[in-house]
Amino acid sequence: MKRKPANLPALCLLAALLAPAMAAHARSSDRNQPMNVDADSSSCSTADDGPCILTGNVKAVQGTLLINAAKADIRRAGGELSTVQLTGNQATIKQELDDGSPFNGRANKIDYDVNKDTVVLTGNAFVDKAGDTIKSERIVYNMKSGQIESGGTGGRVSMQLQPKNKDASAAPAPKPAAPKPAPAKPAKKGGG
């Protein structure tokens, strides 16, 4: 089955979502790249407060940013983007950071609230930012403060934090210097 390209209102709304949502992690130049969005179907209103629903193999690519979801539900208020919800059996966000390191996030549901400037990953949520990982049922990222909260719903939080100076921690400890041999005793003369 050939996918239909998403319609123009859907592209505009998704572009408006992705640029600010990933700004804290994003490769800066990605915001200046064209965005390509594909989905099996779309139903988007042209009204200022109308919803835009993309369903079936939703894929968005903009520079190094790659988003995959089964469904994207985009909502506006007064013509401005209000909320976006990505769902699926693990909706995913992948992007290269400005320093070249990777950022990966996945969850059964990813909610972006524009007014609160928060991204909430719910349901088997996982974030990997340059090797530092966090896994929980729920992860909340405040884009203004950079604060990450996780846990709740009775689950545990698992984290792995990488050492700041990986090269120094991976280097073997220097070997102690070998003792210098004692100077040789001069041989006795005269066979004695």
Short mmCIF file of N, CA and C in Angstrom, two decimals:
data_model
loop_
_atom_site.label_atom_id
_atom_site.label_comp_id
_atom_site.label_asym_id
_atom_site.label_seq_id
_atom_site.Cartn_x
_atom_site.Cartn_y
_atom_site.Cartn_z
N MET A 1 0.84 -1.18 0.00
CA MET A 1 0.00 0.00 0.00
C MET A 1 0.88 1.23 0.00
N LYS A 2 0.66 2.12 -0.93
CA LYS A 2 1.45 3.34 -1.04
C LYS A 2 0.89 4.40 -0.08
N ARG A 3 1.78 5.04 0.66
CA ARG A 3 1.34 6.07 1.59
C ARG A 3 1.02 7.35 0.84
N LYS A 4 0.01 8.05 1.33
CA LYS A 4 -0.34 9.35 0.77
C LYS A 4 0.43 10.42 1.53
N PRO A 5 0.99 11.41 0.84
CA PRO A 5 1.64 12.51 1.56
C PRO A 5 0.59 13.24 2.40
N ALA A 6 0.97 13.69 3.59
CA ALA A 6 0.06 14.43 4.46
C ALA A 6 -0.25 15.78 3.82
N ASN A 7 -1.42 16.35 4.17
CA ASN A 7 -1.80 17.61 3.54
C ASN A 7 -1.06 18.79 4.16
N LEU A 8 -1.13 19.95 3.52
CA LEU A 8 -0.36 21.12 3.92
C LEU A 8 -0.66 21.58 5.35
N PRO A 9 -1.92 21.66 5.80
CA PRO A 9 -2.14 22.08 7.20
C PRO A 9 -1.44 21.12 8.18
N ALA A 10 -1.43 19.84 7.88
CA ALA A 10 -0.76 18.88 8.76
C ALA A 10 0.73 19.15 8.80
N LEU A 11 1.33 19.42 7.66
CA LEU A 11 2.77 19.71 7.62
C LEU A 11 3.09 20.96 8.42
N CYS A 12 2.30 22.00 8.27
CA CYS A 12 2.55 23.25 8.99
C CYS A 12 2.43 23.05 10.49
N LEU A 13 1.41 22.33 10.92
CA LEU A 13 1.22 22.10 12.35
C LEU A 13 2.33 21.23 12.92
N LEU A 14 2.71 20.19 12.22
CA LEU A 14 3.76 19.32 12.71
C LEU A 14 5.09 20.06 12.75
N ALA A 15 5.35 20.90 11.76
CA ALA A 15 6.58 21.70 11.76
C ALA A 15 6.59 22.66 12.95
N ALA A 16 5.45 23.26 13.24
CA ALA A 16 5.36 24.17 14.38
C ALA A 16 5.60 23.43 15.69
N LEU A 17 5.18 22.20 15.77
CA LEU A 17 5.40 21.38 16.97
C LEU A 17 6.86 21.04 17.15
N LEU A 18 7.46 20.52 16.12
CA LEU A 18 8.78 19.92 16.25
C LEU A 18 9.89 20.91 16.51
N ALA A 19 9.86 22.06 15.89
CA ALA A 19 10.96 23.00 16.07
C ALA A 19 11.11 23.42 17.52
N PRO A 20 10.08 23.91 18.21
CA PRO A 20 10.28 24.29 19.60
C PRO A 20 10.38 23.09 20.53
N ALA A 21 9.72 22.01 20.22
CA ALA A 21 9.71 20.87 21.13
C ALA A 21 11.09 20.28 21.32
N MET A 22 11.88 20.29 20.29
CA MET A 22 13.19 19.68 20.37
C MET A 22 14.30 20.71 20.52
N ALA A 23 13.95 21.98 20.67
CA ALA A 23 14.96 23.03 20.68
C ALA A 23 16.02 22.82 21.74
N ALA A 24 15.65 22.30 22.89
CA ALA A 24 16.62 22.12 23.96
C ALA A 24 17.64 21.06 23.60
N HIS A 25 17.29 20.14 22.74
CA HIS A 25 18.19 19.04 22.38
C HIS A 25 18.63 19.11 20.92
N ALA A 26 17.94 19.88 20.14
CA ALA A 26 18.04 19.78 18.69
C ALA A 26 19.34 20.32 18.12
N ARG A 27 19.70 19.76 16.97
CA ARG A 27 20.75 20.37 16.16
C ARG A 27 20.11 21.65 15.62
N SER A 28 20.73 22.78 15.92
CA SER A 28 20.16 24.09 15.58
C SER A 28 19.79 24.20 14.12
N SER A 29 20.62 23.66 13.25
CA SER A 29 20.39 23.79 11.81
C SER A 29 19.17 22.99 11.34
N ASP A 30 18.69 22.03 12.13
CA ASP A 30 17.52 21.25 11.72
C ASP A 30 16.29 22.13 11.52
N ARG A 31 16.16 23.18 12.32
CA ARG A 31 14.98 24.06 12.22
C ARG A 31 14.92 24.78 10.88
N ASN A 32 16.06 24.87 10.20
CA ASN A 32 16.10 25.56 8.91
C ASN A 32 16.00 24.60 7.73
N GLN A 33 15.80 23.33 8.01
CA GLN A 33 15.70 22.31 6.95
C GLN A 33 14.23 22.10 6.58
N PRO A 34 13.97 21.65 5.36
CA PRO A 34 12.59 21.30 5.02
C PRO A 34 12.16 20.07 5.81
N MET A 35 10.86 20.00 6.09
CA MET A 35 10.32 18.85 6.80
C MET A 35 9.48 18.01 5.85
N ASN A 36 9.70 16.71 5.89
CA ASN A 36 8.90 15.78 5.10
C ASN A 36 8.09 14.94 6.06
N VAL A 37 6.77 14.88 5.82
CA VAL A 37 5.86 14.12 6.67
C VAL A 37 5.07 13.18 5.79
N ASP A 38 5.00 11.93 6.21
CA ASP A 38 4.18 10.92 5.53
C ASP A 38 3.28 10.25 6.55
N ALA A 39 2.09 9.87 6.11
CA ALA A 39 1.15 9.11 6.94
C ALA A 39 0.23 8.37 5.99
N ASP A 40 -0.39 7.32 6.50
CA ASP A 40 -1.34 6.59 5.67
C ASP A 40 -2.58 7.44 5.39
N SER A 41 -2.96 8.30 6.37
CA SER A 41 -4.11 9.17 6.15
C SER A 41 -4.03 10.39 7.06
N SER A 42 -4.78 11.43 6.68
CA SER A 42 -4.85 12.64 7.49
C SER A 42 -6.25 13.21 7.43
N SER A 43 -6.64 13.84 8.52
CA SER A 43 -7.92 14.54 8.59
C SER A 43 -7.66 15.83 9.34
N CYS A 44 -7.55 16.92 8.61
CA CYS A 44 -7.14 18.19 9.20
C CYS A 44 -8.13 19.28 8.86
N SER A 45 -8.53 20.03 9.85
CA SER A 45 -9.43 21.15 9.68
C SER A 45 -8.63 22.39 9.33
N THR A 46 -9.21 23.25 8.51
CA THR A 46 -8.55 24.52 8.20
C THR A 46 -8.99 25.62 9.16
N ALA A 47 -9.94 25.32 10.07
CA ALA A 47 -10.39 26.29 11.06
C ALA A 47 -9.27 26.55 12.07
N ASP A 48 -9.29 27.77 12.65
CA ASP A 48 -8.26 28.15 13.62
C ASP A 48 -8.18 27.21 14.83
N ASP A 49 -9.30 26.65 15.23
CA ASP A 49 -9.32 25.76 16.39
C ASP A 49 -9.53 24.31 16.00
N GLY A 50 -9.38 24.01 14.72
CA GLY A 50 -9.64 22.66 14.26
C GLY A 50 -8.50 21.70 14.54
N PRO A 51 -8.85 20.43 14.75
CA PRO A 51 -7.82 19.42 14.99
C PRO A 51 -7.20 18.94 13.67
N CYS A 52 -6.05 18.33 13.79
CA CYS A 52 -5.41 17.68 12.66
C CYS A 52 -4.93 16.32 13.16
N ILE A 53 -5.46 15.26 12.55
CA ILE A 53 -5.13 13.90 12.95
C ILE A 53 -4.41 13.20 11.80
N LEU A 54 -3.21 12.73 12.07
CA LEU A 54 -2.45 11.92 11.12
C LEU A 54 -2.43 10.50 11.65
N THR A 55 -2.76 9.52 10.80
CA THR A 55 -2.79 8.15 11.29
C THR A 55 -2.07 7.21 10.34
N GLY A 56 -1.55 6.15 10.93
CA GLY A 56 -0.93 5.08 10.16
C GLY A 56 0.47 5.40 9.71
N ASN A 57 1.44 4.82 10.36
CA ASN A 57 2.85 4.97 9.96
C ASN A 57 3.26 6.43 9.78
N VAL A 58 2.96 7.25 10.78
CA VAL A 58 3.32 8.67 10.73
C VAL A 58 4.84 8.77 10.85
N LYS A 59 5.44 9.45 9.88
CA LYS A 59 6.89 9.62 9.87
C LYS A 59 7.19 11.06 9.49
N ALA A 60 8.02 11.72 10.31
CA ALA A 60 8.43 13.08 10.03
C ALA A 60 9.95 13.13 10.07
N VAL A 61 10.54 13.78 9.06
CA VAL A 61 12.00 13.93 8.99
C VAL A 61 12.32 15.39 8.71
N GLN A 62 13.21 15.95 9.53
CA GLN A 62 13.67 17.32 9.32
C GLN A 62 15.13 17.38 9.75
N GLY A 63 16.02 17.43 8.78
CA GLY A 63 17.45 17.39 9.10
C GLY A 63 17.78 16.07 9.78
N THR A 64 18.32 16.14 11.00
CA THR A 64 18.66 14.91 11.74
C THR A 64 17.50 14.41 12.58
N LEU A 65 16.40 15.17 12.66
CA LEU A 65 15.24 14.79 13.45
C LEU A 65 14.42 13.73 12.73
N LEU A 66 14.09 12.66 13.44
CA LEU A 66 13.25 11.60 12.90
C LEU A 66 12.20 11.23 13.93
N ILE A 67 10.92 11.33 13.55
CA ILE A 67 9.81 10.98 14.43
C ILE A 67 9.00 9.88 13.77
N ASN A 68 8.66 8.86 14.55
CA ASN A 68 7.78 7.78 14.08
C ASN A 68 6.68 7.58 15.11
N ALA A 69 5.45 7.44 14.63
CA ALA A 69 4.31 7.20 15.52
C ALA A 69 3.21 6.55 14.71
N ALA A 70 2.31 5.88 15.40
CA ALA A 70 1.14 5.32 14.73
C ALA A 70 0.12 6.41 14.47
N LYS A 71 0.10 7.44 15.37
CA LYS A 71 -0.90 8.50 15.25
C LYS A 71 -0.34 9.80 15.82
N ALA A 72 -0.63 10.91 15.16
CA ALA A 72 -0.31 12.23 15.68
C ALA A 72 -1.61 13.03 15.75
N ASP A 73 -1.94 13.52 16.94
CA ASP A 73 -3.15 14.31 17.18
C ASP A 73 -2.69 15.72 17.53
N ILE A 74 -2.91 16.67 16.61
CA ILE A 74 -2.42 18.03 16.75
C ILE A 74 -3.61 18.94 17.01
N ARG A 75 -3.52 19.74 18.09
CA ARG A 75 -4.62 20.63 18.47
C ARG A 75 -4.16 22.08 18.49
N ARG A 76 -5.07 22.97 18.06
CA ARG A 76 -4.79 24.41 18.05
C ARG A 76 -5.84 25.13 18.88
N ALA A 77 -5.45 26.29 19.38
CA ALA A 77 -6.39 27.18 20.08
C ALA A 77 -6.12 28.58 19.56
N GLY A 78 -7.15 29.23 19.03
CA GLY A 78 -6.98 30.57 18.48
C GLY A 78 -6.00 30.62 17.33
N GLY A 79 -5.90 29.53 16.59
CA GLY A 79 -5.01 29.46 15.44
C GLY A 79 -3.57 29.10 15.79
N GLU A 80 -3.26 29.04 17.07
CA GLU A 80 -1.90 28.71 17.51
C GLU A 80 -1.84 27.25 17.98
N LEU A 81 -0.72 26.65 17.77
CA LEU A 81 -0.50 25.28 18.23
C LEU A 81 -0.66 25.23 19.74
N SER A 82 -1.43 24.26 20.22
CA SER A 82 -1.70 24.13 21.65
C SER A 82 -1.07 22.86 22.21
N THR A 83 -1.48 21.70 21.65
CA THR A 83 -0.94 20.43 22.12
C THR A 83 -0.73 19.48 20.95
N VAL A 84 0.19 18.55 21.14
CA VAL A 84 0.40 17.48 20.18
C VAL A 84 0.56 16.19 20.98
N GLN A 85 -0.09 15.14 20.50
CA GLN A 85 0.04 13.84 21.13
C GLN A 85 0.46 12.83 20.07
N LEU A 86 1.58 12.15 20.32
CA LEU A 86 2.07 11.08 19.46
C LEU A 86 1.82 9.77 20.18
N THR A 87 1.22 8.80 19.49
CA THR A 87 0.97 7.51 20.12
C THR A 87 1.39 6.39 19.20
N GLY A 88 1.55 5.21 19.80
CA GLY A 88 1.90 4.03 19.05
C GLY A 88 2.54 3.02 19.97
N ASN A 89 2.81 1.86 19.42
CA ASN A 89 3.54 0.87 20.20
C ASN A 89 4.99 1.32 20.18
N GLN A 90 5.24 2.37 20.97
CA GLN A 90 6.48 3.11 21.07
C GLN A 90 6.62 4.13 19.95
N ALA A 91 6.07 5.31 20.20
CA ALA A 91 6.36 6.47 19.37
C ALA A 91 7.80 6.84 19.66
N THR A 92 8.55 7.26 18.65
CA THR A 92 9.97 7.54 18.84
C THR A 92 10.36 8.92 18.33
N ILE A 93 11.36 9.49 19.00
CA ILE A 93 11.98 10.74 18.58
C ILE A 93 13.48 10.50 18.60
N LYS A 94 14.14 10.79 17.48
CA LYS A 94 15.60 10.66 17.40
C LYS A 94 16.14 11.94 16.79
N GLN A 95 17.27 12.40 17.33
CA GLN A 95 17.87 13.60 16.77
C GLN A 95 19.33 13.68 17.21
N GLU A 96 20.13 14.31 16.37
CA GLU A 96 21.53 14.56 16.70
C GLU A 96 21.60 15.93 17.37
N LEU A 97 22.33 16.02 18.48
CA LEU A 97 22.49 17.28 19.20
C LEU A 97 23.55 18.13 18.52
N ASP A 98 23.61 19.40 18.90
CA ASP A 98 24.59 20.31 18.30
C ASP A 98 26.02 19.82 18.47
N ASP A 99 26.30 19.11 19.58
CA ASP A 99 27.66 18.62 19.79
C ASP A 99 27.93 17.31 19.05
N GLY A 100 26.94 16.83 18.28
CA GLY A 100 27.11 15.61 17.50
C GLY A 100 26.66 14.35 18.21
N SER A 101 26.32 14.45 19.49
CA SER A 101 25.88 13.27 20.23
C SER A 101 24.39 13.01 19.96
N PRO A 102 23.95 11.76 20.15
CA PRO A 102 22.56 11.42 19.83
C PRO A 102 21.60 11.67 20.99
N PHE A 103 20.34 11.96 20.64
CA PHE A 103 19.24 12.02 21.59
C PHE A 103 18.16 11.09 21.07
N ASN A 104 17.69 10.17 21.91
CA ASN A 104 16.64 9.23 21.53
C ASN A 104 15.60 9.18 22.64
N GLY A 105 14.34 9.23 22.27
CA GLY A 105 13.25 9.10 23.23
C GLY A 105 12.18 8.19 22.65
N ARG A 106 11.54 7.42 23.53
CA ARG A 106 10.43 6.57 23.07
C ARG A 106 9.47 6.33 24.22
N ALA A 107 8.20 6.17 23.86
CA ALA A 107 7.15 5.89 24.83
C ALA A 107 5.90 5.48 24.07
N ASN A 108 4.95 4.91 24.80
CA ASN A 108 3.68 4.56 24.16
C ASN A 108 2.89 5.81 23.80
N LYS A 109 3.14 6.90 24.57
CA LYS A 109 2.46 8.17 24.31
C LYS A 109 3.42 9.31 24.63
N ILE A 110 3.51 10.27 23.71
CA ILE A 110 4.34 11.46 23.92
C ILE A 110 3.43 12.67 23.76
N ASP A 111 3.29 13.47 24.84
CA ASP A 111 2.45 14.67 24.84
C ASP A 111 3.31 15.91 24.92
N TYR A 112 3.06 16.85 24.01
CA TYR A 112 3.75 18.13 24.05
C TYR A 112 2.72 19.21 24.30
N ASP A 113 2.89 19.96 25.40
CA ASP A 113 2.00 21.06 25.76
C ASP A 113 2.77 22.36 25.51
N VAL A 114 2.34 23.10 24.51
CA VAL A 114 3.05 24.31 24.10
C VAL A 114 3.02 25.36 25.20
N ASN A 115 1.86 25.60 25.81
CA ASN A 115 1.73 26.64 26.82
C ASN A 115 2.55 26.35 28.06
N LYS A 116 2.64 25.10 28.46
CA LYS A 116 3.42 24.72 29.64
C LYS A 116 4.87 24.43 29.29
N ASP A 117 5.19 24.35 28.01
CA ASP A 117 6.55 24.05 27.55
C ASP A 117 7.06 22.73 28.13
N THR A 118 6.20 21.72 28.11
CA THR A 118 6.58 20.42 28.67
C THR A 118 6.34 19.31 27.65
N VAL A 119 7.18 18.28 27.74
CA VAL A 119 7.01 17.06 26.97
C VAL A 119 6.85 15.94 28.00
N VAL A 120 5.78 15.17 27.88
CA VAL A 120 5.52 14.07 28.81
C VAL A 120 5.54 12.76 28.03
N LEU A 121 6.45 11.86 28.41
CA LEU A 121 6.53 10.53 27.81
C LEU A 121 5.89 9.56 28.79
N THR A 122 4.89 8.80 28.34
CA THR A 122 4.14 7.92 29.23
C THR A 122 4.06 6.52 28.64
N GLY A 123 4.20 5.52 29.50
CA GLY A 123 4.08 4.13 29.07
C GLY A 123 5.38 3.58 28.56
N ASN A 124 6.10 2.90 29.42
CA ASN A 124 7.39 2.31 29.05
C ASN A 124 8.31 3.36 28.43
N ALA A 125 8.42 4.50 29.12
CA ALA A 125 9.18 5.64 28.60
C ALA A 125 10.68 5.44 28.77
N PHE A 126 11.43 5.91 27.79
CA PHE A 126 12.88 5.77 27.80
C PHE A 126 13.49 6.96 27.09
N VAL A 127 14.52 7.56 27.70
CA VAL A 127 15.26 8.65 27.08
C VAL A 127 16.74 8.33 27.18
N ASP A 128 17.45 8.52 26.07
CA ASP A 128 18.90 8.34 26.02
C ASP A 128 19.48 9.61 25.42
N LYS A 129 20.20 10.35 26.25
CA LYS A 129 20.83 11.58 25.79
C LYS A 129 22.33 11.40 25.92
N ALA A 130 22.96 11.11 24.80
CA ALA A 130 24.41 10.96 24.74
C ALA A 130 24.92 9.91 25.72
N GLY A 131 24.17 8.82 25.88
CA GLY A 131 24.61 7.74 26.74
C GLY A 131 24.06 7.78 28.15
N ASP A 132 23.57 8.94 28.60
CA ASP A 132 22.88 9.01 29.89
C ASP A 132 21.44 8.58 29.64
N THR A 133 20.97 7.57 30.37
CA THR A 133 19.64 7.04 30.10
C THR A 133 18.75 7.12 31.34
N ILE A 134 17.46 7.20 31.07
CA ILE A 134 16.46 7.14 32.13
C ILE A 134 15.29 6.33 31.60
N LYS A 135 14.78 5.43 32.44
CA LYS A 135 13.65 4.58 32.06
C LYS A 135 12.64 4.64 33.20
N SER A 136 11.38 4.83 32.84
CA SER A 136 10.32 4.94 33.83
C SER A 136 8.98 4.78 33.11
N GLU A 137 7.94 4.64 33.88
CA GLU A 137 6.60 4.61 33.28
C GLU A 137 6.24 5.99 32.76
N ARG A 138 6.81 7.04 33.40
CA ARG A 138 6.46 8.41 33.03
C ARG A 138 7.69 9.30 33.20
N ILE A 139 7.99 10.08 32.15
CA ILE A 139 9.09 11.04 32.20
C ILE A 139 8.54 12.38 31.75
N VAL A 140 8.76 13.43 32.57
CA VAL A 140 8.29 14.77 32.25
C VAL A 140 9.52 15.65 32.06
N TYR A 141 9.59 16.32 30.90
CA TYR A 141 10.71 17.21 30.61
C TYR A 141 10.19 18.62 30.47
N ASN A 142 10.67 19.53 31.34
CA ASN A 142 10.32 20.94 31.26
C ASN A 142 11.36 21.63 30.38
N MET A 143 10.94 22.09 29.22
CA MET A 143 11.88 22.66 28.25
C MET A 143 12.43 24.00 28.68
N LYS A 144 11.71 24.75 29.52
CA LYS A 144 12.22 26.04 29.98
C LYS A 144 13.33 25.86 31.00
N SER A 145 13.12 24.99 31.97
CA SER A 145 14.09 24.85 33.06
C SER A 145 15.11 23.75 32.81
N GLY A 146 14.79 22.81 31.90
CA GLY A 146 15.67 21.67 31.68
C GLY A 146 15.46 20.57 32.70
N GLN A 147 14.50 20.76 33.61
CA GLN A 147 14.22 19.80 34.67
C GLN A 147 13.56 18.55 34.11
N ILE A 148 14.03 17.38 34.55
CA ILE A 148 13.42 16.11 34.17
C ILE A 148 12.91 15.44 35.43
N GLU A 149 11.64 15.05 35.43
CA GLU A 149 11.04 14.32 36.55
C GLU A 149 10.57 12.98 36.01
N SER A 150 10.69 11.95 36.84
CA SER A 150 10.23 10.64 36.39
C SER A 150 9.71 9.85 37.57
N GLY A 151 8.96 8.80 37.24
CA GLY A 151 8.39 7.94 38.27
C GLY A 151 6.90 8.08 38.32
N GLY A 152 6.36 7.78 39.50
CA GLY A 152 4.92 7.83 39.68
C GLY A 152 4.28 6.53 39.23
N THR A 153 3.01 6.43 39.37
CA THR A 153 2.21 5.25 39.02
C THR A 153 2.80 3.96 39.58
N GLY A 154 3.47 4.06 40.72
CA GLY A 154 3.96 2.87 41.41
C GLY A 154 5.19 2.22 40.80
N GLY A 155 5.70 2.74 39.71
CA GLY A 155 6.85 2.14 39.05
C GLY A 155 8.16 2.68 39.59
N ARG A 156 9.22 2.08 39.17
CA ARG A 156 10.56 2.51 39.57
C ARG A 156 11.20 3.31 38.45
N VAL A 157 12.25 4.02 38.80
CA VAL A 157 13.04 4.79 37.85
C VAL A 157 14.41 4.14 37.75
N SER A 158 14.88 3.92 36.53
CA SER A 158 16.22 3.38 36.33
C SER A 158 17.01 4.40 35.52
N MET A 159 18.23 4.67 35.99
CA MET A 159 19.10 5.64 35.29
C MET A 159 20.48 5.05 35.12
N GLN A 160 21.14 5.48 34.08
CA GLN A 160 22.55 5.20 33.90
C GLN A 160 23.19 6.51 33.48
N LEU A 161 24.18 6.96 34.26
CA LEU A 161 24.86 8.22 33.98
C LEU A 161 26.30 7.91 33.64
N GLN A 162 26.75 8.47 32.53
CA GLN A 162 28.10 8.24 32.07
C GLN A 162 29.06 9.19 32.78
N PRO A 163 30.31 8.78 32.99
CA PRO A 163 31.28 9.70 33.58
C PRO A 163 31.50 10.87 32.62
N LYS A 164 31.77 12.04 33.19
CA LYS A 164 31.96 13.23 32.35
C LYS A 164 33.18 13.10 31.46
N ASN A 165 34.26 12.57 31.99
CA ASN A 165 35.49 12.43 31.21
C ASN A 165 35.70 10.95 30.94
N LYS A 166 35.03 10.44 29.91
CA LYS A 166 35.09 9.02 29.60
C LYS A 166 36.50 8.55 29.30
N ASP A 167 37.31 9.37 28.62
CA ASP A 167 38.66 8.96 28.26
C ASP A 167 39.52 8.73 29.49
N ALA A 168 39.42 9.61 30.48
CA ALA A 168 40.25 9.47 31.67
C ALA A 168 39.82 8.27 32.48
N SER A 169 38.50 8.00 32.55
CA SER A 169 38.04 6.87 33.36
C SER A 169 38.34 5.54 32.68
N ALA A 170 38.46 5.54 31.37
CA ALA A 170 38.72 4.30 30.66
C ALA A 170 40.21 3.99 30.56
N ALA A 171 41.03 4.99 30.81
CA ALA A 171 42.47 4.77 30.68
C ALA A 171 42.97 3.91 31.84
N PRO A 172 43.85 2.97 31.56
CA PRO A 172 44.38 2.15 32.65
C PRO A 172 45.24 3.00 33.57
N ALA A 173 45.30 2.59 34.83
CA ALA A 173 46.14 3.29 35.80
C ALA A 173 47.59 3.15 35.37
N PRO A 174 48.39 4.19 35.58
CA PRO A 174 49.80 4.08 35.17
C PRO A 174 50.49 2.99 36.00
N LYS A 175 51.37 2.27 35.34
CA LYS A 175 52.11 1.22 36.02
C LYS A 175 53.21 1.86 36.85
N PRO A 176 53.46 1.29 38.05
CA PRO A 176 54.56 1.85 38.84
C PRO A 176 55.88 1.61 38.12
N ALA A 177 56.78 2.54 38.29
CA ALA A 177 58.08 2.41 37.63
C ALA A 177 58.83 1.20 38.18
N ALA A 178 59.46 0.47 37.29
CA ALA A 178 60.24 -0.70 37.73
C ALA A 178 61.47 -0.21 38.48
N PRO A 179 61.84 -0.93 39.54
CA PRO A 179 63.03 -0.48 40.28
C PRO A 179 64.25 -0.59 39.39
N LYS A 180 65.12 0.39 39.56
CA LYS A 180 66.37 0.39 38.77
C LYS A 180 67.30 -0.67 39.33
N PRO A 181 67.95 -1.43 38.45
CA PRO A 181 68.87 -2.44 38.97
C PRO A 181 70.05 -1.76 39.67
N ALA A 182 70.56 -2.46 40.69
CA ALA A 182 71.71 -1.93 41.43
C ALA A 182 72.91 -1.94 40.49
N PRO A 183 73.82 -0.98 40.65
CA PRO A 183 74.99 -0.97 39.78
C PRO A 183 75.80 -2.25 40.00
N ALA A 184 76.36 -2.74 38.93
CA ALA A 184 77.16 -3.98 39.01
C ALA A 184 78.41 -3.71 39.83
N LYS A 185 78.81 -4.73 40.65
CA LYS A 185 80.03 -4.60 41.44
C LYS A 185 81.20 -4.82 40.51
N PRO A 186 82.23 -4.01 40.68
CA PRO A 186 83.41 -4.22 39.82
C PRO A 186 84.03 -5.58 40.11
N ALA A 187 84.50 -6.21 39.07
CA ALA A 187 85.14 -7.53 39.22
C ALA A 187 86.49 -7.36 39.89
N LYS A 188 86.84 -8.35 40.73
CA LYS A 188 88.13 -8.30 41.45
C LYS A 188 89.24 -8.60 40.46
N LYS A 189 90.33 -7.89 40.61
CA LYS A 189 91.50 -8.11 39.75
C LYS A 189 92.43 -9.09 40.42
N GLY A 190 93.09 -9.82 39.65
CA GLY A 190 94.14 -10.69 40.17
C GLY A 190 93.67 -12.06 40.56
N GLY A 191 92.51 -12.53 40.14
CA GLY A 191 92.07 -13.91 40.31
C GLY A 191 91.84 -14.30 41.73
N GLY A 192 91.64 -13.52 42.65
CA GLY A 192 91.64 -13.88 43.97
C GLY A 192 90.57 -14.11 44.76
#
